[in-house]
Each structure stands twice: as structure tokens, then as C-alpha cells.
PDB file of C-alpha atoms in Angstrom:
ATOM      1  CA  UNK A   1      -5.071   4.032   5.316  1.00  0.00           C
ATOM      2  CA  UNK A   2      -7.814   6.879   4.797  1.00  0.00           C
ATOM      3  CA  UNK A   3      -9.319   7.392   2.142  1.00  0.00           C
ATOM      4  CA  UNK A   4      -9.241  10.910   0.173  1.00  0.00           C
ATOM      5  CA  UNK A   5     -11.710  12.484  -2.145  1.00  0.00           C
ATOM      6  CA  UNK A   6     -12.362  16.120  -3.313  1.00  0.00           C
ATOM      7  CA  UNK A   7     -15.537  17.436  -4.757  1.00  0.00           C
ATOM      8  CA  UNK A   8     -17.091  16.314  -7.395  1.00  0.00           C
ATOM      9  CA  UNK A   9     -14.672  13.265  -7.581  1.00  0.00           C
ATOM     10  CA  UNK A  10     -15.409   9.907  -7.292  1.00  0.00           C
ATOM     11  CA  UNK A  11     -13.225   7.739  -4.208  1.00  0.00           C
ATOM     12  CA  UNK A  12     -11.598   5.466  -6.317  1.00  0.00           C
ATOM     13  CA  UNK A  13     -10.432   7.864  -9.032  1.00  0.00           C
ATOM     14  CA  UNK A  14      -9.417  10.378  -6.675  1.00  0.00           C
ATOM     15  CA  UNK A  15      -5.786  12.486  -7.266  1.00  0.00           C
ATOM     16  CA  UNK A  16      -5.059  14.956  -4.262  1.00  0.00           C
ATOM     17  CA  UNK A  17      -2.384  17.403  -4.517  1.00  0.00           C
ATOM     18  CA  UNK A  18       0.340  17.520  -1.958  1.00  0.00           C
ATOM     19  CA  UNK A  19       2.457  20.611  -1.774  1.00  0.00           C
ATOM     20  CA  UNK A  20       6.262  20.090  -1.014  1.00  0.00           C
ATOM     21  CA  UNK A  21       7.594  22.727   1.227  1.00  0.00           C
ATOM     22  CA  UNK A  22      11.052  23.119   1.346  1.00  0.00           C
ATOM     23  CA  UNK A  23      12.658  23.847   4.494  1.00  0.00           C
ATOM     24  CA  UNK A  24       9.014  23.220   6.710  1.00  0.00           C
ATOM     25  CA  UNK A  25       9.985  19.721   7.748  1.00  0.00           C
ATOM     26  CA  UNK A  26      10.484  21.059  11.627  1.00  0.00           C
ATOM     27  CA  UNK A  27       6.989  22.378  11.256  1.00  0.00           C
ATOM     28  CA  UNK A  28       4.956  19.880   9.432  1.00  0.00           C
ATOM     29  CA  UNK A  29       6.407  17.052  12.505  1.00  0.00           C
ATOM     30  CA  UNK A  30       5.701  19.957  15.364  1.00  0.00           C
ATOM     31  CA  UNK A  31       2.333  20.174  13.845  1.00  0.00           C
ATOM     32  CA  UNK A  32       1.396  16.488  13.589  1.00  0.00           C
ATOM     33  CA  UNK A  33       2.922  15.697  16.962  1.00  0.00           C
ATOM     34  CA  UNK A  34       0.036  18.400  18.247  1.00  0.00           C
ATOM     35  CA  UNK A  35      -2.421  17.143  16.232  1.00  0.00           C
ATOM     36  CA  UNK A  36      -1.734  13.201  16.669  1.00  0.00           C
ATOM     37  CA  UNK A  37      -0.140  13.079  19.698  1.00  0.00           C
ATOM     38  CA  UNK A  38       1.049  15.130  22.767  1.00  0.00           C
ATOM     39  CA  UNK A  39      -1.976  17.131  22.839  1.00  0.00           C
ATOM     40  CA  UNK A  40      -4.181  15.318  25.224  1.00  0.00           C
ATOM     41  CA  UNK A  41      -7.786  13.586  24.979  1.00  0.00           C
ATOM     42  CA  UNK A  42      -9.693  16.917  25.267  1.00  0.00           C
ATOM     43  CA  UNK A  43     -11.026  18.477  21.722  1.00  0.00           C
ATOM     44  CA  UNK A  44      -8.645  21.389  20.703  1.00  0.00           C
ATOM     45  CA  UNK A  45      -8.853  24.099  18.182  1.00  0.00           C
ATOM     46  CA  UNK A  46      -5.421  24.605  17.132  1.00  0.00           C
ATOM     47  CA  UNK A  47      -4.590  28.199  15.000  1.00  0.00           C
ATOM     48  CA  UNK A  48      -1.844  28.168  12.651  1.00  0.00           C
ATOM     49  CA  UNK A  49      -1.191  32.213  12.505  1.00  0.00           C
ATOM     50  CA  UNK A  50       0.654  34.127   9.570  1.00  0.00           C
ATOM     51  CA  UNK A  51       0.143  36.933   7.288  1.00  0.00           C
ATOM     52  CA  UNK A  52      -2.266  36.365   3.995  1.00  0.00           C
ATOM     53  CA  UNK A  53       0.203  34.210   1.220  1.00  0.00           C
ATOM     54  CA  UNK A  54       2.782  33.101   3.883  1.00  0.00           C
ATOM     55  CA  UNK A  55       1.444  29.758   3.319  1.00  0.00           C
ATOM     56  CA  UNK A  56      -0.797  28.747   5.747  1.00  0.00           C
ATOM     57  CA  UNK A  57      -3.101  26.485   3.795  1.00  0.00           C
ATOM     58  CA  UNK A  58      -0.279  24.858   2.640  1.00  0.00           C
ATOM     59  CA  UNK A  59       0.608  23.752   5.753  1.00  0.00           C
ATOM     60  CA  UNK A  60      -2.723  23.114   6.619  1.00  0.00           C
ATOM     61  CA  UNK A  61      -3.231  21.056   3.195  1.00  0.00           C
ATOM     62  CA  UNK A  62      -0.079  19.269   4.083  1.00  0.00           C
ATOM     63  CA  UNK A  63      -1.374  18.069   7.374  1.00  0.00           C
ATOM     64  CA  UNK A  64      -4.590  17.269   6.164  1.00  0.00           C
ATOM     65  CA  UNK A  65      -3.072  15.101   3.603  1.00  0.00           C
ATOM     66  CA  UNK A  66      -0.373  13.152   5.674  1.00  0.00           C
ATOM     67  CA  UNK A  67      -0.686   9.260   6.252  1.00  0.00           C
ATOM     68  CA  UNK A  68      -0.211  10.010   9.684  1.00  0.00           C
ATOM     69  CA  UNK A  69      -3.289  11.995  10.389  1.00  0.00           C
ATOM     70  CA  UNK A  70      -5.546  10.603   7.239  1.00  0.00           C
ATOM     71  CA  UNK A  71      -4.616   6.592   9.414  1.00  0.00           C
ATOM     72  CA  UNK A  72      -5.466   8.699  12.864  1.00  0.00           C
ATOM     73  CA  UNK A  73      -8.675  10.206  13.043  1.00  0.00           C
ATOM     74  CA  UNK A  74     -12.247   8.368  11.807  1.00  0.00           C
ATOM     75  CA  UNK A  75     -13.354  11.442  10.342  1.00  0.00           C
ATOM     76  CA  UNK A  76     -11.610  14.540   8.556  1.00  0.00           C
ATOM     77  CA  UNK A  77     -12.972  17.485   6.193  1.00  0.00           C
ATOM     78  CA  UNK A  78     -12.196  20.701   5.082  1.00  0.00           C
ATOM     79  CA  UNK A  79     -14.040  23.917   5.327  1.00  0.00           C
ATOM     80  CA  UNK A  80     -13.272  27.265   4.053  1.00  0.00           C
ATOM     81  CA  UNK A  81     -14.212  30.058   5.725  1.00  0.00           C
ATOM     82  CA  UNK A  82     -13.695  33.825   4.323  1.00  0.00           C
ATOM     83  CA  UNK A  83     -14.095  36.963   4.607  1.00  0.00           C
ATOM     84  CA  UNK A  84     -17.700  36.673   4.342  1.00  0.00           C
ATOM     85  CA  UNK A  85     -18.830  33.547   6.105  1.00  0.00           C
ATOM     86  CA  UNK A  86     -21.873  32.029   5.899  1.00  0.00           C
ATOM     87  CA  UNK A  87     -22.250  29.606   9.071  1.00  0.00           C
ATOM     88  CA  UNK A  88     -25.186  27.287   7.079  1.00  0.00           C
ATOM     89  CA  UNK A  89     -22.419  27.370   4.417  1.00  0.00           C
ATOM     90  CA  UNK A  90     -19.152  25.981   7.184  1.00  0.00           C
ATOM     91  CA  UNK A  91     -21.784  23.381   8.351  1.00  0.00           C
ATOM     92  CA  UNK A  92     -23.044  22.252   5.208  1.00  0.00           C
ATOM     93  CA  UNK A  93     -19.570  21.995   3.290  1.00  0.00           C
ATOM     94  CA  UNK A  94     -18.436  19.582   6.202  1.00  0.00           C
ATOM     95  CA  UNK A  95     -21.661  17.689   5.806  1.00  0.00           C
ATOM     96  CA  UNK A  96     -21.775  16.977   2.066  1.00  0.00           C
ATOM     97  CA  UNK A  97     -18.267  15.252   2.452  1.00  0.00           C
ATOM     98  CA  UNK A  98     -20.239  13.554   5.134  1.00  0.00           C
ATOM     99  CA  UNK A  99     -22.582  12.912   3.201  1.00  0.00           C
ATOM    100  CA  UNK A 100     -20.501  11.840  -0.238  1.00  0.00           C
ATOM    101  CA  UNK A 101     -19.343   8.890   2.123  1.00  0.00           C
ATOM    102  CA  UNK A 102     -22.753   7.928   2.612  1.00  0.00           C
ATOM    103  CA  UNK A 103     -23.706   8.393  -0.386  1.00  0.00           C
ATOM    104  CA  UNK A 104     -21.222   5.792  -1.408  1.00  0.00           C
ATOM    105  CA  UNK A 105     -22.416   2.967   0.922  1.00  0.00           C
ATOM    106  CA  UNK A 106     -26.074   3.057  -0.326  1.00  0.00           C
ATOM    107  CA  UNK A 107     -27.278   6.095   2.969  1.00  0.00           C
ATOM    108  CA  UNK A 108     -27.837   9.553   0.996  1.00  0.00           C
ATOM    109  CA  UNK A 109     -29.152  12.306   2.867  1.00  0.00           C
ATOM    110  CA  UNK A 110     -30.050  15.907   1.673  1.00  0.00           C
ATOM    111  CA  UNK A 111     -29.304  18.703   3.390  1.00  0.00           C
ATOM    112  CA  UNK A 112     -30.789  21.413   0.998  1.00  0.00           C
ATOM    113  CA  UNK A 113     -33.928  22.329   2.824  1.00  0.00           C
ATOM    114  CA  UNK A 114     -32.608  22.705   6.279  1.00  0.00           C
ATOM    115  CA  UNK A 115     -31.920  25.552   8.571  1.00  0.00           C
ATOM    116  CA  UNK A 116     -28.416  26.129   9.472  1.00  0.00           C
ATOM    117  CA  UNK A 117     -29.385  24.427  13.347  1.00  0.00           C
ATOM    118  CA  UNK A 118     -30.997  21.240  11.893  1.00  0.00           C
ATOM    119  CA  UNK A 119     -27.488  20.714   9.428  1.00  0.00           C
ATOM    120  CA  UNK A 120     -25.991  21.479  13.205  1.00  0.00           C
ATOM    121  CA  UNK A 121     -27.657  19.191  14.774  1.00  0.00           C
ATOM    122  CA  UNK A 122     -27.067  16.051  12.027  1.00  0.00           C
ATOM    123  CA  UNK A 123     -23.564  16.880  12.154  1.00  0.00           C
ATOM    124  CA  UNK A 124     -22.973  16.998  15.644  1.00  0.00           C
ATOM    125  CA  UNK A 125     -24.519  13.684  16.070  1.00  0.00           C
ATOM    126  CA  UNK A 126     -22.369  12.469  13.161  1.00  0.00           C
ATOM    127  CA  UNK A 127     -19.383  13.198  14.894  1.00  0.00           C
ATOM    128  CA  UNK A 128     -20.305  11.869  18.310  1.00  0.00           C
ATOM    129  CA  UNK A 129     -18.322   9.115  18.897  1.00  0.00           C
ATOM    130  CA  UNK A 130     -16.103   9.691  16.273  1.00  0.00           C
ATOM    131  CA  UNK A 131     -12.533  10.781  16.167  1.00  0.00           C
ATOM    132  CA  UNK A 132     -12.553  13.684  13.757  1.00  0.00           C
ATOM    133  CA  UNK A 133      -9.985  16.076  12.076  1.00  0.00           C
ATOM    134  CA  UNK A 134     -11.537  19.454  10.900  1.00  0.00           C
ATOM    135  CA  UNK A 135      -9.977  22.154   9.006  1.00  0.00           C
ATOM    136  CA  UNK A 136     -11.304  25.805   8.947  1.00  0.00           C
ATOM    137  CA  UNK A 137      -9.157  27.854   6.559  1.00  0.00           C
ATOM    138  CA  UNK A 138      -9.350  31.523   6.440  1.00  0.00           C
ATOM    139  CA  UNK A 139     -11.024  32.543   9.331  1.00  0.00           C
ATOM    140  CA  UNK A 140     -11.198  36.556   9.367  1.00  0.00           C
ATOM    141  CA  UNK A 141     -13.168  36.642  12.717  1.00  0.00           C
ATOM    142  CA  UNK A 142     -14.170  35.248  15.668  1.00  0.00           C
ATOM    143  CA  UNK A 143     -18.020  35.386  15.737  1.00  0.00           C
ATOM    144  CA  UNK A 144     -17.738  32.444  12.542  1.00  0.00           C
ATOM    145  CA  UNK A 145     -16.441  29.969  15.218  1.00  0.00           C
ATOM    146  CA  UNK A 146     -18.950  31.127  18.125  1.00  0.00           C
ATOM    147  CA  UNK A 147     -21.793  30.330  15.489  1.00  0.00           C
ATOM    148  CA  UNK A 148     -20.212  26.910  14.911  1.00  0.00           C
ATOM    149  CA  UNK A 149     -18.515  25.653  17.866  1.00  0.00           C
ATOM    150  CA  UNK A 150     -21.222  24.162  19.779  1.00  0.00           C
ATOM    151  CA  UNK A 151     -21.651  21.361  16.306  1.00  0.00           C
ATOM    152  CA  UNK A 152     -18.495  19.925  17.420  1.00  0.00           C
ATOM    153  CA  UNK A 153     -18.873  18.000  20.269  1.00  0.00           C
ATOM    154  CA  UNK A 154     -15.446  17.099  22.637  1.00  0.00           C
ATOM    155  CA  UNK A 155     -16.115  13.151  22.463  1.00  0.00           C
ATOM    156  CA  UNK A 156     -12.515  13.013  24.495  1.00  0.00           C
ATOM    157  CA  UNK A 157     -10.883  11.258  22.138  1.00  0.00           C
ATOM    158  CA  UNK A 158      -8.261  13.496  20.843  1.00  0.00           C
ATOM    159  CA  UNK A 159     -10.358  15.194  17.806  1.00  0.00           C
ATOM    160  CA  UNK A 160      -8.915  18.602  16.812  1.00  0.00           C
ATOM    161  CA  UNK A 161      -9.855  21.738  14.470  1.00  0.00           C
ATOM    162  CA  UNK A 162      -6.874  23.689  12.579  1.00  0.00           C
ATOM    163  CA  UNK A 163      -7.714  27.516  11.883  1.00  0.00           C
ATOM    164  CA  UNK A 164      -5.783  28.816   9.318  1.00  0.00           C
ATOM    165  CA  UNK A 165      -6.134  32.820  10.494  1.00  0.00           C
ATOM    166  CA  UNK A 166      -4.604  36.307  10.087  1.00  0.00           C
ATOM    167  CA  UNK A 167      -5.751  37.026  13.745  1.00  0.00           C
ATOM    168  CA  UNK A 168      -2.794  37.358  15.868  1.00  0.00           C
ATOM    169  CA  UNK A 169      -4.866  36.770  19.133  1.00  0.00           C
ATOM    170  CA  UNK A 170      -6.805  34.042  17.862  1.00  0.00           C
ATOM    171  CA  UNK A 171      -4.797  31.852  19.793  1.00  0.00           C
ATOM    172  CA  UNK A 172      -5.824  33.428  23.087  1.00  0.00           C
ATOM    173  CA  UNK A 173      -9.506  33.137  22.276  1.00  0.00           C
ATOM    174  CA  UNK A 174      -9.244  29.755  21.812  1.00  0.00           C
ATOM    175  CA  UNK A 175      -7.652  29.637  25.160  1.00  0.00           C
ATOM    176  CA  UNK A 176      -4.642  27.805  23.103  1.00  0.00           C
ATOM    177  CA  UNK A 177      -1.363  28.960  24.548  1.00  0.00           C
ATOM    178  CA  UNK A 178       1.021  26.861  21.720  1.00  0.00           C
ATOM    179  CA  UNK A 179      -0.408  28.399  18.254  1.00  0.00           C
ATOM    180  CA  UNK A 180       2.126  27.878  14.994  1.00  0.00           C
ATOM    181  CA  UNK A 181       2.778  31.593  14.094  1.00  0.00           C
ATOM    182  CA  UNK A 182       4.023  31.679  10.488  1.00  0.00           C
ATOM    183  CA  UNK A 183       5.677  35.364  10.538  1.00  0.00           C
ATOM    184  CA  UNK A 184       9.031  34.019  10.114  1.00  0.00           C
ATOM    185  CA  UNK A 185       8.158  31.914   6.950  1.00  0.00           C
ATOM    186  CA  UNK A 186       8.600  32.552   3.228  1.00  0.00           C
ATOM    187  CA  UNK A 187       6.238  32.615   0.933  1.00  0.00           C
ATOM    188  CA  UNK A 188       9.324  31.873  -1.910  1.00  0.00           C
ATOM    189  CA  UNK A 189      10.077  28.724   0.019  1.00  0.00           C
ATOM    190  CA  UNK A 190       6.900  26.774  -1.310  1.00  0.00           C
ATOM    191  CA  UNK A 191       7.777  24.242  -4.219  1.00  0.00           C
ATOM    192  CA  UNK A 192       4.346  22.293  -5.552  1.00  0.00           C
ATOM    193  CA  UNK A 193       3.848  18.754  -6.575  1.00  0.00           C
ATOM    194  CA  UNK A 194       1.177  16.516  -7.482  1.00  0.00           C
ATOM    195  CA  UNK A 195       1.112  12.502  -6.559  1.00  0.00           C
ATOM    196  CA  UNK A 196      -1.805   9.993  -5.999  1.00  0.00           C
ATOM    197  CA  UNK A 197      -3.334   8.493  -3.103  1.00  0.00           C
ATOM    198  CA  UNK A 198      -3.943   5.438  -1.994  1.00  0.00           C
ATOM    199  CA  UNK A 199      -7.352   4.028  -0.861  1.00  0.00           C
ATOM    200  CA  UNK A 200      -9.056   2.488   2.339  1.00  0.00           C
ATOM    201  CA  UNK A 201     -12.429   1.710   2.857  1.00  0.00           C
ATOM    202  CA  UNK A 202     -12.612   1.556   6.948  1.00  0.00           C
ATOM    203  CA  UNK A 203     -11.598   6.090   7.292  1.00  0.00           C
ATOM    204  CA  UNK A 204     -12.911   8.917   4.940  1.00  0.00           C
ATOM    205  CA  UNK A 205     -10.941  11.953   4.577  1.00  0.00           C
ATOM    206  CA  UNK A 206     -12.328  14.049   1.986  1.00  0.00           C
ATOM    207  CA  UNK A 207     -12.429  17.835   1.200  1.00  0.00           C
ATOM    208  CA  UNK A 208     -14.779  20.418   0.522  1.00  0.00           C
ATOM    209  CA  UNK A 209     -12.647  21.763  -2.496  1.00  0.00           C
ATOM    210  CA  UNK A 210      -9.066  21.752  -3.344  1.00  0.00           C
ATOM    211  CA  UNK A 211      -7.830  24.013  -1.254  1.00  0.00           C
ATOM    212  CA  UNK A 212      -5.713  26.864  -2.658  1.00  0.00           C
ATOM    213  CA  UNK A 213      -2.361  28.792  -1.236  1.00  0.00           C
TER     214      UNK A 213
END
């Protein structure tokens, strides 16, 4: 089983939040089967579409936080995007949680001084190899995945990237013809709950923050 850690936590001592959402069961398993299984070898970026507090990083957080996809993939982090991204800032919040892991087995790194194409260029050859789950919440436009994409190399191995985005044709830019659009959700069908994780030291699954609905 992965292991899961959010900033400024240590792995051991780690609680992650899980959000139960009532009446989503048909889309959590449509999701995961996408992410963890009928979706092919090839990388994918995979946008999960709905108006702002429909409950899209819920979903998202949900995902992230399943057994199924923290025992799946070598590597998974969280990024937030925004309004007003900062591309040194997407890179670098992945990295740290790379880094955190490292960190932890004796190999620290610091990122601080470099230019947002050197962080590039030690995460893409990070993830080389590796099996990795990403997720980019809040993405507001387009041009904050064409300064990012080419960091995430297609190792064809099944890796994938969840947007979280209020951009109906999102999915179309992607060249993704099977988005999740949330329009028919409610926002008054989210209950939250807390519960701990469990720990494995072979996967790392960590996030850049706790991500909020």
C-alpha cells in the first residue's frame, strides 16, 4: 500500500482526509476504471469538468486517496493551479513532495535556486520510468499546461494527469473525447469525514497541501 503524506507532515504520523460523497459511487468506480484500467498504456490527461463548488476536488481528492490508485502508480502528487499560475510554482510543488521522499531516505535536494526549466528538467527525469499519478486542480487556462506538459514524459506505462477545470472544452484540447462533466452534480450531496492511513514504504503518494472543496 502507498504511502500518504501532506505538507509539513511527517510519513509516519500522517492523517489524510477522505471526503464521503453520497450518491458519487457510479463516479468515483467510472473514474478509477479510467485512471487504473481501461485507459490504455499511453500517458493521458484526463479533465474532470464542472462549475466552481460542484465538487470537483472532491472527487479528485477522493481518487487521489483510494487504495486502488495510491497501490497502482509508483509515483502520485498534487498540484494546485489557480487563477494565477505560476509554472516554476506547478513544477516545484510536485517536486518538493518528490523531494520530502528523498529527503526521508537520506537524498535531499534543493530546488530553491533554480529556473523553472532546470526544476523541469529534474522532474522529468524523476518520472522517467516511473508510473506516476498527477493531479492539477483548478486549472483556469490552457497556456498553464502548454508551459508544463513537456515535464511529463509518456513512459507508456499507463501514468495519467486529472485536471480539475471550469473549461468546458478542455476536454477537446487535450484531445480527450471521455471527460467526467460534473454539471449534473450537487454541491449539497457532499458529506465529510476524516480517517487515517495506512503506511508502505515501497510507493509515495503525498500532496502538495490539503486540498480544499
Amino acid at each position: 500500500m502507498a504511502t500518504t503524506a501532506v505538507a509539513g507532515s511527517s510519513r509516519s504520523t500522517t492523517t489524510a482526509q477522505n471526503v464521503t460523497m453520497i450518491g458519487f459511487d457510479d463516479v468515483m468506480y467510472q473514474m478509477l476504471d479510467k485512471i487504473t484500467g481501461s485507459g490504455g498504456l499511453d500517458r493521458q490527461i484526463i479533465p474532470i469538468i464542472g462549475m466552481g463548488g460542484i465538487g470537483k476536488t472532491t472527487l479528485a481528492r477522493n481518487i487521489y486517496l483510494s487504495r486502488l490508485v495510491q497501490e497502482h502508480f509508483d509515483v502520485c502528487a498534487w498540484s494546485v493551479i489557480s487563477q494565477d499560475y505560476n509554472a516554476r510554482e506547478i513544477l516545484k510543488q510536485i517536486l518538493d513532495q518528490i523531494n520530502r521522499k528523498n529527503k526521508e531516505e537520506g537524498n535531499e535536494n534543493n530546488w530553491k535556486d533554480l529556473r523553472e526549466g532546470e526544476i523541469g528538467d529534474h522532474l522529468y527525469k524523476y518520472l522517467i520510468g516511473r508510473k506516476y499519478f498527477i493531479v492539477m486542480d483548478d486549472m483556469w487556462n490552457t497556456e498553464a499546461w502548454d508551459r508544463v506538459r513537456r515535464f511529463f514524459p509518456d513512459n507508456r506505462d499507463g501514468s495519467r494527469i486529472v485536471v480539475t477545470t471550469r473549461l468546458s472544452n478542455l476536454a477537446s484540447y487535450f484531445n480527450y473525447s471521455n471527460d467526467l462533466d460534473m454539471k449534473f452534480l450537487d454541491e449539497d450531496m457532499l458529506v465529510g469525514t476524516c480517517f487515517p492511513k495506512l503506511c508502505s514504504k515501497k510507493k509515495v503518494v503525498v500532496t502538495a497541501r490539503p486540498p480544499r472543496v
